[in-house]
PDB file of C-alpha atoms in Angstrom:
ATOM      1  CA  UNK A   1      68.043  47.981   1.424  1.00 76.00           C
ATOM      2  CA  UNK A   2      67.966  44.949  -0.426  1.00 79.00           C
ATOM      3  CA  UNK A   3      71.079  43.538   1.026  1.00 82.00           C
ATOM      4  CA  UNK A   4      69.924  44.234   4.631  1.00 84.00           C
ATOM      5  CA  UNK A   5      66.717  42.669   4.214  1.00 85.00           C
ATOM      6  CA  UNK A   6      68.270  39.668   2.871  1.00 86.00           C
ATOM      7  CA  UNK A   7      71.176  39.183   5.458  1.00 87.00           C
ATOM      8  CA  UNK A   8      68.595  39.509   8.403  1.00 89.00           C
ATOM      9  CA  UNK A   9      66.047  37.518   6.742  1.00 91.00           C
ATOM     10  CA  UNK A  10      69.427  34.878   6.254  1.00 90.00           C
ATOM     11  CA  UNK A  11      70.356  34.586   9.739  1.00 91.00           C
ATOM     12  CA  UNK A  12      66.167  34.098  10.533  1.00 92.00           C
ATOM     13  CA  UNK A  13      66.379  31.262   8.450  1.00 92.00           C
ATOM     14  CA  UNK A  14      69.374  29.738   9.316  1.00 93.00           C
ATOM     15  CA  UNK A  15      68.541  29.542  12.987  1.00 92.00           C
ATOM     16  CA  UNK A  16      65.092  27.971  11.850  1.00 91.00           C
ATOM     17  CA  UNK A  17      67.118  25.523   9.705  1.00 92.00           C
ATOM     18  CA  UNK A  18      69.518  24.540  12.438  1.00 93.00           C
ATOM     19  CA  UNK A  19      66.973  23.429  15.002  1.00 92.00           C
ATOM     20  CA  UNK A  20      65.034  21.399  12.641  1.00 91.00           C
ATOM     21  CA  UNK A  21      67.068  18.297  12.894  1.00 92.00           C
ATOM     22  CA  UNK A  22      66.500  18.922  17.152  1.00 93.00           C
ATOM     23  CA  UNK A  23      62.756  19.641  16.615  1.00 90.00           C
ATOM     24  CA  UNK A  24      62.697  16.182  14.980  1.00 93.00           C
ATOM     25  CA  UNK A  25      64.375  14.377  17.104  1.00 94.00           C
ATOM     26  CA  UNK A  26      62.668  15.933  20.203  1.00 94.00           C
ATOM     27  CA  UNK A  27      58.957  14.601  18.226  1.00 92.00           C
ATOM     28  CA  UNK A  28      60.484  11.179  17.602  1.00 95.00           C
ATOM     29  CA  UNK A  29      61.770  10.772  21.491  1.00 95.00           C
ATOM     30  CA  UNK A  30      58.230  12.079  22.357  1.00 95.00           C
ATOM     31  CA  UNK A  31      56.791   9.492  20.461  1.00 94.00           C
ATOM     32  CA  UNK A  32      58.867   6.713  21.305  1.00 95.00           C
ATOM     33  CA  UNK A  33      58.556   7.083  25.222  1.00 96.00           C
ATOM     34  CA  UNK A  34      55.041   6.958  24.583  1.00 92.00           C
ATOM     35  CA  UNK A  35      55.039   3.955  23.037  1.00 91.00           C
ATOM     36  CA  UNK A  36      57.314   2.541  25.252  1.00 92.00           C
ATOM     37  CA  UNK A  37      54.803   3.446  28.426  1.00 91.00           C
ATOM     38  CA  UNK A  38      51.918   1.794  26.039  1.00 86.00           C
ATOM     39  CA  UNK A  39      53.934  -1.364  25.340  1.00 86.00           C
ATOM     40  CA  UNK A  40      54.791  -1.446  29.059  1.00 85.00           C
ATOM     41  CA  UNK A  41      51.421  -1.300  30.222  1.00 82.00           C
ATOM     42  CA  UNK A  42      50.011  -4.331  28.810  1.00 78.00           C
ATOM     43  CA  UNK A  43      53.274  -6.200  30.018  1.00 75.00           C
ATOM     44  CA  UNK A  44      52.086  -5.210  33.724  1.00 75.00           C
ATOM     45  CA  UNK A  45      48.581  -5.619  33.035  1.00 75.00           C
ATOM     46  CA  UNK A  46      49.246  -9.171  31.588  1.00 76.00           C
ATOM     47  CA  UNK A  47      50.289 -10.700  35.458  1.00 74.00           C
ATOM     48  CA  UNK A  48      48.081  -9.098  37.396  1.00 76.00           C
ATOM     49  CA  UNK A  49      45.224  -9.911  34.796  1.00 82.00           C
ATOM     50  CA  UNK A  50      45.624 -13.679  34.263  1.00 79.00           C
ATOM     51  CA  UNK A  51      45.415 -14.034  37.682  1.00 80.00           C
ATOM     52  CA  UNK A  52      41.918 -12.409  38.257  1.00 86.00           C
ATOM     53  CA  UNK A  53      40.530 -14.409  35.317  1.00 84.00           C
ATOM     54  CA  UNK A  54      42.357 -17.439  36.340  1.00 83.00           C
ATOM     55  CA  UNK A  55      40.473 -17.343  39.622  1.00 86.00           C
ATOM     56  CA  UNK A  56      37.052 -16.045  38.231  1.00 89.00           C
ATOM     57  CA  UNK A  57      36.824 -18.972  35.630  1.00 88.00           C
ATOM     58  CA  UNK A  58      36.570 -17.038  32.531  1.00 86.00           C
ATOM     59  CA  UNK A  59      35.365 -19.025  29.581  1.00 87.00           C
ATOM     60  CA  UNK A  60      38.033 -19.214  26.921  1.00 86.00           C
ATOM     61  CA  UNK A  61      35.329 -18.418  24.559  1.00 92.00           C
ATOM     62  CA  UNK A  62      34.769 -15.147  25.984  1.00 89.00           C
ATOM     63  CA  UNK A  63      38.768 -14.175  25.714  1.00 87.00           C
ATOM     64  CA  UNK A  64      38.499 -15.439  22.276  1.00 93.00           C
ATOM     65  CA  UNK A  65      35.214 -13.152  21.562  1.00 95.00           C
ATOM     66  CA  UNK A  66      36.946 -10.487  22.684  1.00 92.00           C
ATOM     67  CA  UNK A  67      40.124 -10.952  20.718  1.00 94.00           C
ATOM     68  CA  UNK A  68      38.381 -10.529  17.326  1.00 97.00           C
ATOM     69  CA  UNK A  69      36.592  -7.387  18.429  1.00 97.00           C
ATOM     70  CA  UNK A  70      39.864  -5.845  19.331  1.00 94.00           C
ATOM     71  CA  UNK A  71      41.545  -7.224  16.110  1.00 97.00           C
ATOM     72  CA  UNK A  72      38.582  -5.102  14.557  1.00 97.00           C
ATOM     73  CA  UNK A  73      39.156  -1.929  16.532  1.00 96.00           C
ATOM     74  CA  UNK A  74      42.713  -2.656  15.946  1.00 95.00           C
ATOM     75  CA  UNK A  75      42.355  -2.521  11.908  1.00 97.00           C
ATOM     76  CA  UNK A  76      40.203   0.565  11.976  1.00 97.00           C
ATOM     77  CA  UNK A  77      42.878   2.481  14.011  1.00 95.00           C
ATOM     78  CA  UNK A  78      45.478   1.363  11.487  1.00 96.00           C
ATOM     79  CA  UNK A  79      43.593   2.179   8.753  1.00 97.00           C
ATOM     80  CA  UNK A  80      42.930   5.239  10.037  1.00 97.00           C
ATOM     81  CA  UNK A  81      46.674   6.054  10.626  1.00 95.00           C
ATOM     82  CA  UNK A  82      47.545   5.137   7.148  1.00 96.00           C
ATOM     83  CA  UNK A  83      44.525   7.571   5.975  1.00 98.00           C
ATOM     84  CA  UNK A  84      46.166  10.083   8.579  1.00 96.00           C
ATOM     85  CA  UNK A  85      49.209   9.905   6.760  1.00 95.00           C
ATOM     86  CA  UNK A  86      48.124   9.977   3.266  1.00 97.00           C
ATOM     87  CA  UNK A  87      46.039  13.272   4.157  1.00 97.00           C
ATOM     88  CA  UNK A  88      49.697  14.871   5.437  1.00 95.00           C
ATOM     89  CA  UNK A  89      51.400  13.973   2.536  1.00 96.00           C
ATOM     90  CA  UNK A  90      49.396  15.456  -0.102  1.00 97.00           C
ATOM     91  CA  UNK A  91      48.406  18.263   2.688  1.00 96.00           C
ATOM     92  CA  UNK A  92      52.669  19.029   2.380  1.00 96.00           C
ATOM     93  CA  UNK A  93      52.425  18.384  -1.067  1.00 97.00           C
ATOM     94  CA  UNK A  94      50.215  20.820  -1.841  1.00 98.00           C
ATOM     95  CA  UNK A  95      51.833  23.210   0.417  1.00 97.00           C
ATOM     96  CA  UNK A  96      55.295  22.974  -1.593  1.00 97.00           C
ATOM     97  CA  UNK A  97      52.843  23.613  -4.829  1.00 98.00           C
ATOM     98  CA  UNK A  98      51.383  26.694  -3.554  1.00 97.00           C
ATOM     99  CA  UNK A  99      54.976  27.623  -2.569  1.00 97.00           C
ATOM    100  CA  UNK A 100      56.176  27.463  -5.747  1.00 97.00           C
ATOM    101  CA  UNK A 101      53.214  28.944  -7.434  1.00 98.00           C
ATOM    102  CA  UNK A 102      54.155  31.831  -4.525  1.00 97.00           C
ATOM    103  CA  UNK A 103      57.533  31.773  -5.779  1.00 96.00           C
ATOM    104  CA  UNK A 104      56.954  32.567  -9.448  1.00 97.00           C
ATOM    105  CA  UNK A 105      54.349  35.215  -8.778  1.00 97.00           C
ATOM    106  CA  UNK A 106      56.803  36.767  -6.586  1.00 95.00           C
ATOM    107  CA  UNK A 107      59.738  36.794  -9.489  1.00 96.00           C
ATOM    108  CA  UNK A 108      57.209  38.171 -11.854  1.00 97.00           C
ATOM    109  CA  UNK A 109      56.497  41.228  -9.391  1.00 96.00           C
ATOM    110  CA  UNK A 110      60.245  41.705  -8.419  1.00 93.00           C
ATOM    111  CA  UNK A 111      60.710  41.596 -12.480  1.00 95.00           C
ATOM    112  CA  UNK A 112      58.252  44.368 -12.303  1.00 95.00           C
ATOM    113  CA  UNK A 113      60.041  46.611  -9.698  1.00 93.00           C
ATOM    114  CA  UNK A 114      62.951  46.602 -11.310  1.00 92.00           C
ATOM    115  CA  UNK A 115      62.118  47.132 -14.714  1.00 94.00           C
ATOM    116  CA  UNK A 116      59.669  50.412 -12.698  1.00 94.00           C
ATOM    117  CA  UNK A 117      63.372  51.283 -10.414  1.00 91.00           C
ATOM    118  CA  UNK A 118      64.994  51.297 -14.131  1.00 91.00           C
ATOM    119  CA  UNK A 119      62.257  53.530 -15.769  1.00 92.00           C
ATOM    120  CA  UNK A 120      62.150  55.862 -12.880  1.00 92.00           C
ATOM    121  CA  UNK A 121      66.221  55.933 -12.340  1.00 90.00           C
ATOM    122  CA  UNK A 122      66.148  57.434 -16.038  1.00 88.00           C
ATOM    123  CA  UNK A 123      63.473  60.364 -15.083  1.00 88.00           C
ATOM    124  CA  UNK A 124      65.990  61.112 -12.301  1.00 89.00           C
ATOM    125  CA  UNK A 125      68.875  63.562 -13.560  1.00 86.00           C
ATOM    126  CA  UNK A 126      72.396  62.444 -12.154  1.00 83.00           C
ATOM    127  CA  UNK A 127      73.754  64.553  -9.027  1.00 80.00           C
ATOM    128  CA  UNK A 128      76.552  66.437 -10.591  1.00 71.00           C
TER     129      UNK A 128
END
């Protein structure tokens, strides 16, 4: 029983394993299209913007204003990504540690069944 559990649970895993690496690279396409839409965006936006505010006369000062409160949103997003990434690594750390701690009570209790398979083997007389 042992040996078909294992062989099925086997091929489960190795089919999980072997789209990993395409499961990554799917995210990091994802991500990096969306970036490259972002990026793209404010290229566009840049033309058609400087000429509105070109003709409307807007004050310099008011560009600049506006620069240092988006350099302040812009530090508190970063900031919050690098907290955002912190938080995942010790979330996966942890993880692996409770896998592990998972692991050794589970070699304990298979310890256990055997040692119980060996006592009650004995109490069972041999098939002559």
């Amino acid at each position: 029983m042992c040996d078909v559990m294992r062989n099925n649970t086997n091929e489960v895993i190795m089919r999980i394993e072997g789209l990993l690496p395409s499961y990554i690279e799917s995210f990091a396409d994802l991500q990096a299209e969306s970036l490259r839409i972002t990026r793209d965006f404010f290229g566009t936006c840049y033309i058609a913007e400087k000429e509105i505010l070109d003709k409307m006369g807007v004050d310099q000062k008011a560009i600049e204003t506006f620069d240092r409160y988006s350099k302040i949103i812009t530090k508190a997003a970063v900031s919050e990504i690098d907290m955002m990434n912190s938080f995942q690594r010790t979330w996966t750390e942890n993880m692996i540690s409770s896998m592990k701690s998972y692991d050794d009570y589970v070699k304990v209790m298979l310890s256990s069944y055997a040692k119980v398979l060996e006592y009650t083997s004995a109490l069972i007389p041999k098939k002559t």
